[in-house]
Coordinates of N, CA and C in Angstrom, one line a residue:
M265 N -3.4 -39.3 -27.6 CA -4.1 -38.2 -28.0 C -4.8 -37.8 -26.8
L266 N -5.6 -38.7 -26.2 CA -6.3 -38.5 -25.3 C -5.4 -37.6 -24.2
R267 N -4.4 -38.2 -23.7 CA -3.2 -38.3 -22.7 C -3.1 -36.2 -23.4
F268 N -2.4 -36.0 -24.5 CA -2.2 -34.6 -25.3 C -3.6 -33.7 -24.6
L269 N -4.9 -34.4 -25.1 CA -5.4 -33.2 -24.9 C -6.0 -32.9 -23.5
V270 N -5.8 -33.9 -22.6 CA -6.0 -33.9 -21.0 C -5.0 -32.8 -20.9
A271 N -3.7 -32.7 -21.4 CA -2.0 -32.2 -20.5 C -2.6 -30.8 -21.6
C272 N -2.8 -30.5 -22.5 CA -3.7 -28.8 -22.8 C -4.9 -28.8 -22.1
T273 N -5.6 -28.8 -21.5 CA -6.7 -28.3 -20.8 C -6.3 -28.2 -19.6
L274 N -5.6 -29.1 -18.9 CA -5.0 -28.5 -17.5 C -3.9 -27.2 -17.8
L275 N -3.2 -27.6 -19.0 CA -2.4 -25.8 -19.0 C -3.3 -24.8 -19.1
S276 N -4.2 -25.0 -20.1 CA -4.9 -23.6 -19.9 C -5.7 -23.5 -19.3
L277 N -6.2 -24.0 -17.7 CA -6.7 -24.0 -16.8 C -5.4 -23.4 -15.8
V278 N -4.3 -23.8 -15.7 CA -3.8 -23.3 -15.1 C -2.7 -21.4 -15.5
A279 N -3.4 -21.8 -17.2 CA -2.6 -20.3 -17.7 C -3.9 -19.2 -17.4
A280 N -5.3 -19.7 -16.8 CA -6.7 -19.2 -16.5 C -6.6 -18.4 -15.6
D281 N -5.5 -18.6 -14.6 CA -4.9 -18.1 -13.2 C -4.3 -16.6 -13.4
C282 N -4.7 -15.5 -12.9 CA -4.2 -14.1 -12.4 C -4.1 -14.0 -11.1
T283 N -3.5 -12.9 -10.9 CA -2.7 -13.4 -9.4 C -3.5 -11.3 -9.4
R284 N -3.9 -11.1 -7.5 CA -3.8 -10.4 -6.8 C -3.1 -10.4 -5.6
V285 N -2.0 -8.9 -5.8 CA -1.1 -8.5 -4.3 C -1.8 -7.3 -4.2
E286 N -2.0 -7.7 -2.3 CA -2.6 -6.7 -1.9 C -1.8 -6.2 -0.3
Y287 N -1.7 -5.1 0.2 CA -1.2 -4.5 1.3 C -2.0 -4.1 1.9
R288 N -2.0 -4.4 3.4 CA -2.3 -3.4 4.6 C -2.3 -2.6 5.1
L289 N -2.6 -1.8 5.2 CA -1.3 -0.4 5.7 C -2.5 -0.6 6.8
T290 N -1.6 -0.2 8.7 CA -2.1 -0.5 9.7 C -2.2 1.1 10.0
N291 N -1.0 1.9 10.7 CA -0.3 2.3 11.4 C 0.6 3.4 10.9
Y292 N 0.0 4.2 10.9 CA 1.3 5.5 10.5 C 1.8 5.9 11.6
K293 N 3.4 6.4 12.2 CA 4.0 6.7 13.3 C 5.0 7.3 13.1
N294 N 5.1 8.8 13.7 CA 4.8 10.2 13.7 C 5.5 10.7 14.8
P295 N 5.7 10.0 15.9 CA 5.3 11.1 17.4 C 6.4 12.2 17.3
G296 N 6.9 11.9 17.0 CA 8.1 13.3 16.5 C 7.6 15.0 15.9
G297 N 7.1 14.1 15.0 CA 5.7 15.4 14.3 C 7.3 16.3 13.4
V298 N 8.6 15.2 12.7 CA 9.2 15.6 12.0 C 8.8 15.7 10.9
L299 N 9.5 16.7 9.7 CA 9.5 16.6 8.3 C 11.1 15.7 7.9
A300 N 11.0 15.7 6.3 CA 11.9 15.5 6.2 C 13.4 15.6 6.7
S301 N 13.4 16.9 6.0 CA 14.8 17.6 7.0 C 15.2 17.2 8.7
G302 N 13.7 16.7 9.0 CA 14.1 17.0 10.2 C 13.5 17.7 11.7
K303 N 13.4 19.0 10.8 CA 12.4 19.9 11.3 C 11.1 19.2 11.6
K304 N 10.5 20.0 12.7 CA 9.2 19.8 13.2 C 7.8 20.5 12.2
C305 N 7.3 19.8 11.7 CA 6.1 20.2 10.5 C 5.8 21.6 11.6
D306 N 5.0 21.7 13.1 CA 4.8 23.4 13.1 C 5.0 23.3 14.6
P307 N 6.9 24.1 14.5 CA 7.4 24.1 15.6 C 6.8 25.2 16.2
G308 N 6.5 25.0 17.7 CA 6.0 26.5 18.5 C 3.9 26.3 18.8
S309 N 3.9 25.4 18.2 CA 2.3 25.2 18.0 C 2.1 23.5 18.4
R310 N 0.6 23.9 18.9 CA -0.1 22.6 19.4 C -0.3 21.9 18.5
R311 N -0.4 22.2 16.7 CA -0.7 21.6 15.9 C 0.3 20.7 15.2
R312 N 0.3 19.9 15.0 CA 1.1 18.6 14.0 C 1.1 18.7 13.3
C313 N 1.8 17.6 12.7 CA 2.1 17.3 11.3 C -0.3 16.7 10.4
D314 N 0.0 17.3 9.6 CA -1.4 16.8 8.8 C -0.6 16.0 7.6
P315 N -0.8 14.5 8.3 CA 0.0 13.7 6.7 C -0.9 13.4 6.1
V316 N -0.6 13.5 4.5 CA -1.1 13.1 3.5 C -0.2 11.8 2.8
I317 N -1.0 10.5 2.9 CA -0.2 9.3 2.2 C -0.8 9.2 0.5
K318 N 0.2 9.1 -0.5 CA -0.1 8.8 -1.9 C 0.5 7.0 -1.6
A319 N 0.7 6.7 -2.5 CA 0.8 5.2 -3.1 C 0.3 4.7 -4.3
A320 N 1.3 3.8 -4.4 CA 1.2 2.7 -6.0 C 1.9 1.9 -5.5
I321 N 1.7 0.8 -6.1 CA 2.1 -0.8 -6.3 C 3.0 -1.1 -7.0
D322 N 4.1 -1.3 -7.6 CA 4.6 -1.7 -8.5 C 5.0 -2.8 -8.2
T323 N 4.3 -3.7 -9.7 CA 4.5 -5.0 -9.9 C 5.2 -5.3 -11.3
T324 N 5.5 -4.2 -12.0 CA 6.4 -4.1 -13.3 C 8.1 -4.1 -12.8
E325 N 8.4 -3.2 -11.9 CA 9.7 -2.8 -12.0 C 10.0 -2.5 -10.3
P326 N 9.5 -3.7 -9.5 CA 9.6 -3.1 -7.9 C 10.9 -2.5 -7.5
N327 N 12.2 -3.4 -7.9 CA 13.5 -3.1 -7.6 C 14.0 -1.6 -8.5
A328 N 13.2 -0.6 -9.0 CA 14.0 0.1 -10.0 C 13.9 1.3 -8.9
P329 N 14.9 2.0 -9.0 CA 14.8 3.4 -8.1 C 13.5 4.3 -8.1
W330 N 13.4 4.8 -6.6 CA 12.4 6.0 -6.8 C 11.8 6.6 -7.8
P331 N 11.4 6.5 -8.2 CA 9.6 6.4 -7.5 C 8.9 5.3 -8.4
G332 N 9.9 4.8 -9.2 CA 9.7 3.2 -10.1 C 9.2 3.9 -11.9
S333 N 7.5 2.6 -11.5 CA 7.5 3.0 -13.1 C 6.5 4.0 -13.6
K334 N 6.0 4.7 -12.1 CA 4.7 6.0 -11.8 C 5.3 6.7 -11.8
P335 N 4.7 8.0 -11.9 CA 5.4 9.5 -11.1 C 4.6 9.6 -10.3
V336 N 4.5 10.0 -9.3 CA 4.3 10.2 -7.9 C 3.0 11.1 -8.2
K337 N 3.1 12.4 -9.5 CA 1.9 12.8 -9.7 C 0.6 11.7 -10.1
Q338 N 1.0 10.2 -10.0 CA 0.1 9.8 -10.7 C -0.5 8.7 -10.1
W339 N 0.0 9.0 -8.3 CA -0.1 8.1 -7.1 C -1.3 8.7 -7.1
T340 N -1.7 7.1 -6.1 CA -3.6 7.0 -5.8 C -3.1 7.9 -4.0
K341 N -4.4 8.6 -3.7 CA -4.2 9.0 -2.0 C -4.8 7.8 -1.7
V342 N -4.6 8.0 -0.4 CA -4.8 6.3 0.4 C -5.2 7.1 1.8
F343 N -4.9 8.0 2.5 CA -5.3 8.5 3.2 C -5.1 10.3 4.0
E344 N -6.1 11.1 4.2 CA -5.6 12.0 4.4 C -6.4 12.4 5.8
A345 N -4.8 13.0 7.1 CA -5.8 13.3 8.1 C -7.0 14.1 8.4
D346 N -8.1 13.9 9.0 CA -9.3 14.4 9.4 C -9.0 15.5 10.3
E347 N -9.1 17.1 9.5 CA -9.0 18.0 10.4 C -9.9 17.7 11.4
K348 N -11.3 17.4 11.7 CA -12.5 17.4 12.3 C -12.4 16.0 13.6
D349 N -11.3 15.8 13.1 CA -11.1 14.3 14.6 C -9.5 14.8 15.0
S350 N -9.6 15.4 16.4 CA -9.1 16.2 17.4 C -8.0 15.2 17.7
H351 N -7.9 14.2 17.7 CA -6.7 13.7 18.5 C -5.5 13.5 17.0
Q352 N -6.5 13.4 16.0 CA -5.4 13.6 14.5 C -5.1 15.1 14.2
I353 N -5.6 15.3 14.7 CA -5.0 17.1 14.6 C -3.7 17.3 15.3
F354 N -4.1 16.8 16.5 CA -2.9 17.6 17.8 C -1.8 16.3 18.2
S355 N -1.7 15.1 16.9 CA -1.5 13.5 16.8 C -0.5 13.6 15.3
S356 N 0.4 13.7 15.2 CA 1.5 13.3 14.3 C 1.5 12.0 13.4
S357 N 0.8 10.9 14.3 CA 0.4 9.3 14.0 C -0.7 9.0 14.1
A358 N -1.5 8.4 12.9 CA -3.1 8.2 12.7 C -3.0 6.2 12.7
A359 N -4.2 5.9 12.5 CA -4.5 5.0 12.6 C -5.0 5.3 10.7
V360 N -4.5 4.0 10.1 CA -5.0 4.2 8.4 C -5.7 3.2 8.2
N361 N -5.2 1.8 8.5 CA -6.7 0.8 8.1 C -6.8 1.3 6.9
K362 N -6.2 0.6 6.0 CA -6.6 0.8 4.6 C -6.0 -0.5 3.6
I363 N -7.1 -1.2 2.8 CA -6.3 -2.0 1.7 C -6.1 -1.5 1.1
V364 N -4.6 -1.5 0.1 CA -4.2 -1.4 -1.6 C -3.9 -2.4 -2.1
S365 N -5.0 -2.4 -3.1 CA -4.1 -3.7 -4.0 C -3.8 -3.4 -5.7
K366 N -3.5 -4.1 -6.0 CA -3.1 -4.7 -7.8 C -3.6 -5.7 -8.1
D367 N -4.2 -5.7 -9.3 CA -4.9 -7.3 -10.4 C -3.1 -6.8 -11.2
V368 N -2.9 -8.4 -11.0 CA -1.7 -8.8 -12.3 C -2.2 -9.5 -13.2
C369 N -2.6 -9.4 -14.2 CA -3.4 -9.9 -15.3 C -2.5 -10.8 -16.0
T370 N -1.4 -10.3 -16.2 CA -0.3 -10.7 -17.4 C 0.7 -10.7 -16.9
G371 N 1.1 -11.9 -17.5 CA 2.5 -12.1 -17.0 C 2.8 -12.9 -15.7
T372 N 3.3 -13.2 -15.0 CA 4.1 -14.1 -14.0 C 4.4 -12.5 -13.0
F373 N 4.0 -13.4 -11.7 CA 3.8 -12.7 -10.4 C 5.4 -12.9 -10.1
R374 N 6.2 -11.6 -9.9 CA 6.6 -12.3 -9.0 C 7.8 -11.0 -8.0
G375 N 6.6 -11.1 -7.1 CA 6.8 -9.6 -6.2 C 6.7 -8.3 -6.6
A376 N 6.2 -7.2 -5.4 CA 5.6 -6.1 -5.7 C 6.9 -5.4 -4.8
N377 N 6.1 -3.9 -4.7 CA 6.8 -2.9 -3.9 C 6.0 -1.9 -4.0
L378 N 5.3 -2.0 -2.9 CA 4.3 -0.5 -2.3 C 4.8 0.6 -2.3
R379 N 5.3 1.4 -2.5 CA 6.4 3.2 -2.7 C 5.2 4.2 -1.9
V380 N 5.2 4.9 -1.2 CA 4.4 5.0 -0.5 C 5.1 6.8 0.1
S381 N 4.5 7.7 -0.6 CA 5.2 9.3 -0.5 C 3.9 9.8 0.8
V382 N 4.9 10.4 1.9 CA 3.7 11.2 3.3 C 4.4 12.7 3.0
D383 N 3.0 13.5 3.1 CA 3.6 15.0 2.7 C 2.7 15.6 4.0
D384 N 3.2 17.0 4.5 CA 2.8 17.6 5.6 C 1.6 18.4 4.8
N385 N 0.1 18.3 5.2 CA -0.6 19.5 3.8 C -1.0 20.6 4.5
D386 N -0.3 21.9 4.8 CA -0.3 22.7 5.6 C -1.6 23.9 4.3
F387 N -2.5 23.8 4.8 CA -2.8 25.2 3.8 C -2.4 24.8 2.6
D388 N -2.0 25.6 2.1 CA -1.6 26.9 0.7 C -0.4 25.2 0.4
H389 N 0.4 24.6 0.7 CA 1.7 23.6 0.1 C 1.6 22.6 0.9
T390 N 2.8 21.7 0.5 CA 3.1 20.6 1.2 C 4.7 20.3 1.1
T391 N 4.8 19.9 2.4 CA 6.0 19.5 2.6 C 6.2 18.2 2.4
P392 N 7.3 17.7 2.0 CA 7.8 16.5 2.2 C 8.2 16.0 3.9
I393 N 7.4 14.6 4.4 CA 7.7 14.1 5.5 C 8.5 12.9 5.2
E394 N 8.3 12.0 4.2 CA 9.0 10.5 4.3 C 8.3 9.8 3.1
Q395 N 9.4 9.1 2.6 CA 9.4 8.1 1.5 C 9.3 6.5 2.2
F396 N 8.4 5.9 1.6 CA 8.2 4.2 2.2 C 8.5 3.8 1.3
E397 N 9.1 2.4 1.1 CA 9.1 1.6 0.1 C 8.3 0.0 0.9
C398 N 7.7 -0.7 0.2 CA 7.5 -1.5 1.2 C 6.9 -3.1 0.6
D399 N 7.9 -4.3 0.6 CA 8.0 -5.3 -0.5 C 6.7 -6.1 0.2
S400 N 6.6 -7.1 -0.6 CA 5.4 -8.1 -0.7 C 6.1 -9.5 -0.6
G401 N 6.1 -10.3 -0.1 CA 6.6 -11.8 -0.7 C 6.5 -12.1 -1.6
R402 N 7.1 -13.1 -2.5 CA 6.5 -13.8 -3.7 C 6.2 -14.9 -4.1
E403 N 5.5 -15.5 -2.4 CA 4.3 -16.9 -2.3 C 3.1 -15.7 -2.8
V404 N 2.9 -16.9 -3.6 CA 1.3 -16.5 -4.0 C 0.2 -18.1 -3.5
F405 N -0.4 -17.8 -2.7 CA -1.6 -18.7 -2.1 C -2.9 -18.9 -3.8
P406 N -3.6 -19.9 -3.3 CA -3.9 -20.7 -4.8 C -5.4 -19.8 -4.8
S407 N -6.5 -19.0 -3.7 CA -6.9 -18.6 -3.4 C -7.5 -17.7 -2.5
E408 N -8.2 -16.5 -2.4 CA -8.1 -15.4 -1.7 C -8.6 -16.6 -0.1
G409 N -9.8 -17.8 -0.5 CA -9.9 -17.8 1.3 C -8.7 -18.8 1.5
Q410 N -7.4 -19.2 0.6 CA -6.5 -20.0 1.6 C -5.5 -18.7 1.2
S411 N -5.1 -17.7 1.9 CA -4.2 -16.9 2.0 C -4.0 -16.3 3.3
A412 N -3.1 -16.5 3.3 CA -3.0 -15.8 5.3 C -2.3 -14.0 4.9
W413 N -2.4 -13.8 5.8 CA -1.4 -12.2 5.8 C 0.0 -12.5 6.4
S414 N 0.8 -11.5 5.9 CA 2.2 -12.1 7.2 C 2.3 -11.2 7.7
T415 N 3.1 -11.4 8.3 CA 3.5 -11.0 9.7 C 3.9 -9.4 9.9
E416 N 3.5 -8.5 10.4 CA 3.4 -6.9 10.8 C 4.7 -6.8 10.6
K417 N 4.7 -5.8 9.6 CA 6.4 -5.0 9.7 C 6.3 -3.6 9.4
S418 N 7.8 -2.9 9.2 CA 7.2 -1.7 9.0 C 8.3 -1.6 7.2
C419 N 7.7 -0.8 6.8 CA 7.9 0.0 5.3 C 9.5 0.2 6.0
R420 N 10.3 0.4 4.8 CA 11.4 1.0 5.1 C 11.6 2.1 4.5
A421 N 11.8 2.9 5.2 CA 11.9 5.1 5.7 C 13.3 5.2 4.9
K422 N 13.0 6.3 4.2 CA 13.9 6.7 3.5 C 15.1 8.3 4.6
N423 N 14.4 9.0 4.8 CA 14.5 9.7 5.9 C 15.0 9.9 7.3
N424 N 13.5 9.4 7.7 CA 14.0 9.3 9.7 C 13.4 8.0 9.3
P425 N 14.2 7.1 9.4 CA 13.5 5.5 9.5 C 13.9 4.7 11.1
E426 N 14.4 5.7 12.5 CA 14.3 5.5 13.4 C 12.8 6.0 14.0
T427 N 12.9 6.9 13.4 CA 11.9 7.7 14.3 C 10.1 8.0 13.6
V428 N 10.2 7.9 11.8 CA 8.9 7.6 11.1 C 8.4 6.8 10.2
K429 N 7.5 5.5 10.8 CA 7.6 4.4 10.8 C 5.8 4.1 9.4
L430 N 5.7 3.2 9.1 CA 4.5 2.2 8.5 C 4.4 1.0 8.5
M431 N 3.9 1.2 9.1 CA 3.2 -0.5 9.6 C 2.4 -1.3 8.9
Y432 N 2.7 -2.8 7.8 CA 1.9 -3.5 7.2 C 2.1 -4.7 7.3
S433 N 0.9 -4.8 6.2 CA 1.2 -6.7 5.9 C 0.6 -7.0 4.7
S434 N 1.4 -8.1 3.8 CA 1.0 -8.0 3.0 C 0.2 -9.7 2.4
R435 N -0.3 -10.0 1.0 CA -0.6 -11.3 0.6 C -0.9 -10.8 -0.6
A436 N -0.5 -12.5 -1.5 CA -1.2 -12.7 -2.8 C -1.8 -13.8 -2.9
F437 N -2.6 -13.8 -4.3 CA -3.7 -14.7 -4.7 C -3.8 -15.3 -5.4
D438 N -4.2 -16.3 -6.2 CA -4.2 -16.4 -7.2 C -5.9 -15.8 -7.4
I439 N -6.7 -15.0 -8.7 CA -7.5 -14.9 -8.9 C -8.0 -15.4 -10.7
P440 N -9.3 -15.4 -10.7 CA -10.2 -16.2 -11.9 C -9.6 -14.7 -13.0
C441 N -8.7 -15.3 -14.0 CA -8.2 -13.9 -15.0 C -9.6 -13.2 -15.7
S442 N -10.6 -13.9 -16.1 CA -12.7 -13.3 -16.0 C -12.4 -12.4 -14.9
T443 N -12.2 -12.2 -14.3 CA -12.9 -11.2 -13.2 C -11.9 -10.1 -12.8
C444 N -9.9 -10.4 -13.2 CA -8.9 -9.7 -12.9 C -9.7 -8.0 -13.5
G445 N -9.0 -7.1 -12.9 CA -9.4 -6.1 -13.0 C -10.3 -5.2 -13.0
Q446 N -11.4 -6.0 -12.0 CA -12.8 -5.6 -12.1 C -12.5 -5.3 -11.0
P447 N -13.8 -3.7 -11.0 CA -13.9 -3.5 -9.4 C -14.0 -4.8 -8.0
I448 N -13.9 -4.2 -6.8 CA -13.6 -5.0 -5.8 C -14.7 -4.5 -4.5
V449 N -14.9 -5.7 -3.8 CA -16.4 -5.0 -2.9 C -15.4 -4.9 -1.6
D450 N -15.3 -3.9 -1.1 CA -15.4 -4.0 0.7 C -15.5 -4.5 1.2
S451 N -14.7 -5.1 1.9 CA -15.0 -6.5 3.1 C -16.3 -5.9 3.9
P452 N -17.1 -6.8 4.9 CA -17.8 -6.1 5.9 C -16.8 -6.2 7.0
N453 N -16.0 -7.2 6.9 CA -15.2 -6.5 8.8 C -14.5 -5.4 8.4
P454 N -14.8 -4.7 9.7 CA -14.5 -3.4 10.1 C -12.8 -3.7 10.4
N455 N -12.5 -4.4 10.9 CA -11.1 -4.6 11.0 C -10.2 -5.2 9.9
M456 N -10.7 -5.5 8.9 CA -10.2 -5.7 7.1 C -9.4 -4.4 6.4
G457 N -10.0 -3.2 7.3 CA -9.9 -2.3 6.5 C -10.1 -1.9 5.1
R458 N -10.4 -0.6 4.5 CA -11.4 -0.4 2.9 C -10.5 -0.6 2.1
R459 N -11.0 -1.4 0.7 CA -9.4 -1.9 -0.1 C -9.8 -0.3 -0.8
T460 N -8.9 -0.2 -2.2 CA -8.6 0.7 -2.6 C -7.9 -0.2 -4.1
R461 N -8.2 0.1 -5.1 CA -7.5 -0.6 -6.6 C -6.5 0.9 -6.8
Y462 N -5.6 0.2 -7.6 CA -4.0 0.8 -8.0 C -3.9 -0.2 -10.1

């Protein structure tokens, strides 16, 4: 009987763990300033692309066709080029430096796919630049403190994979289910990037 109670206690402790998956987006690269069509964002002008980046982490159907389990119009804006920054006005690439995360509060974590839509924001309209898909691994660390970021790599690009790139790394770790889905406090380390919940 005692062994049964101990086993049940251990099982409940294991079941109490939920999972948080995080993506660290570092750099967006579009040195040629091209759109999805292959044309230039602003031909004949010093002004290059004005990228707006929207994203969604899919843990429900990570292998589903684009756009996955959530329509693009419901995605969250992760980054927008700041027109006050002269480097970003005259360059189609940008340092993103953001961490995006999603908590898996029910079921078992079996990997994730961060889908990213990049558009050129040209005053009164937007034009597609690229669609990215960024796979996570399936390894889940016991805690955030024991976790490690994956090696940085490029997301899969649909339209111009040789010239337009989004660099990222990812990690997943257990969290107490009592805190699952609650707001995340930004890291005081500026190199970690700013967190955004999905």
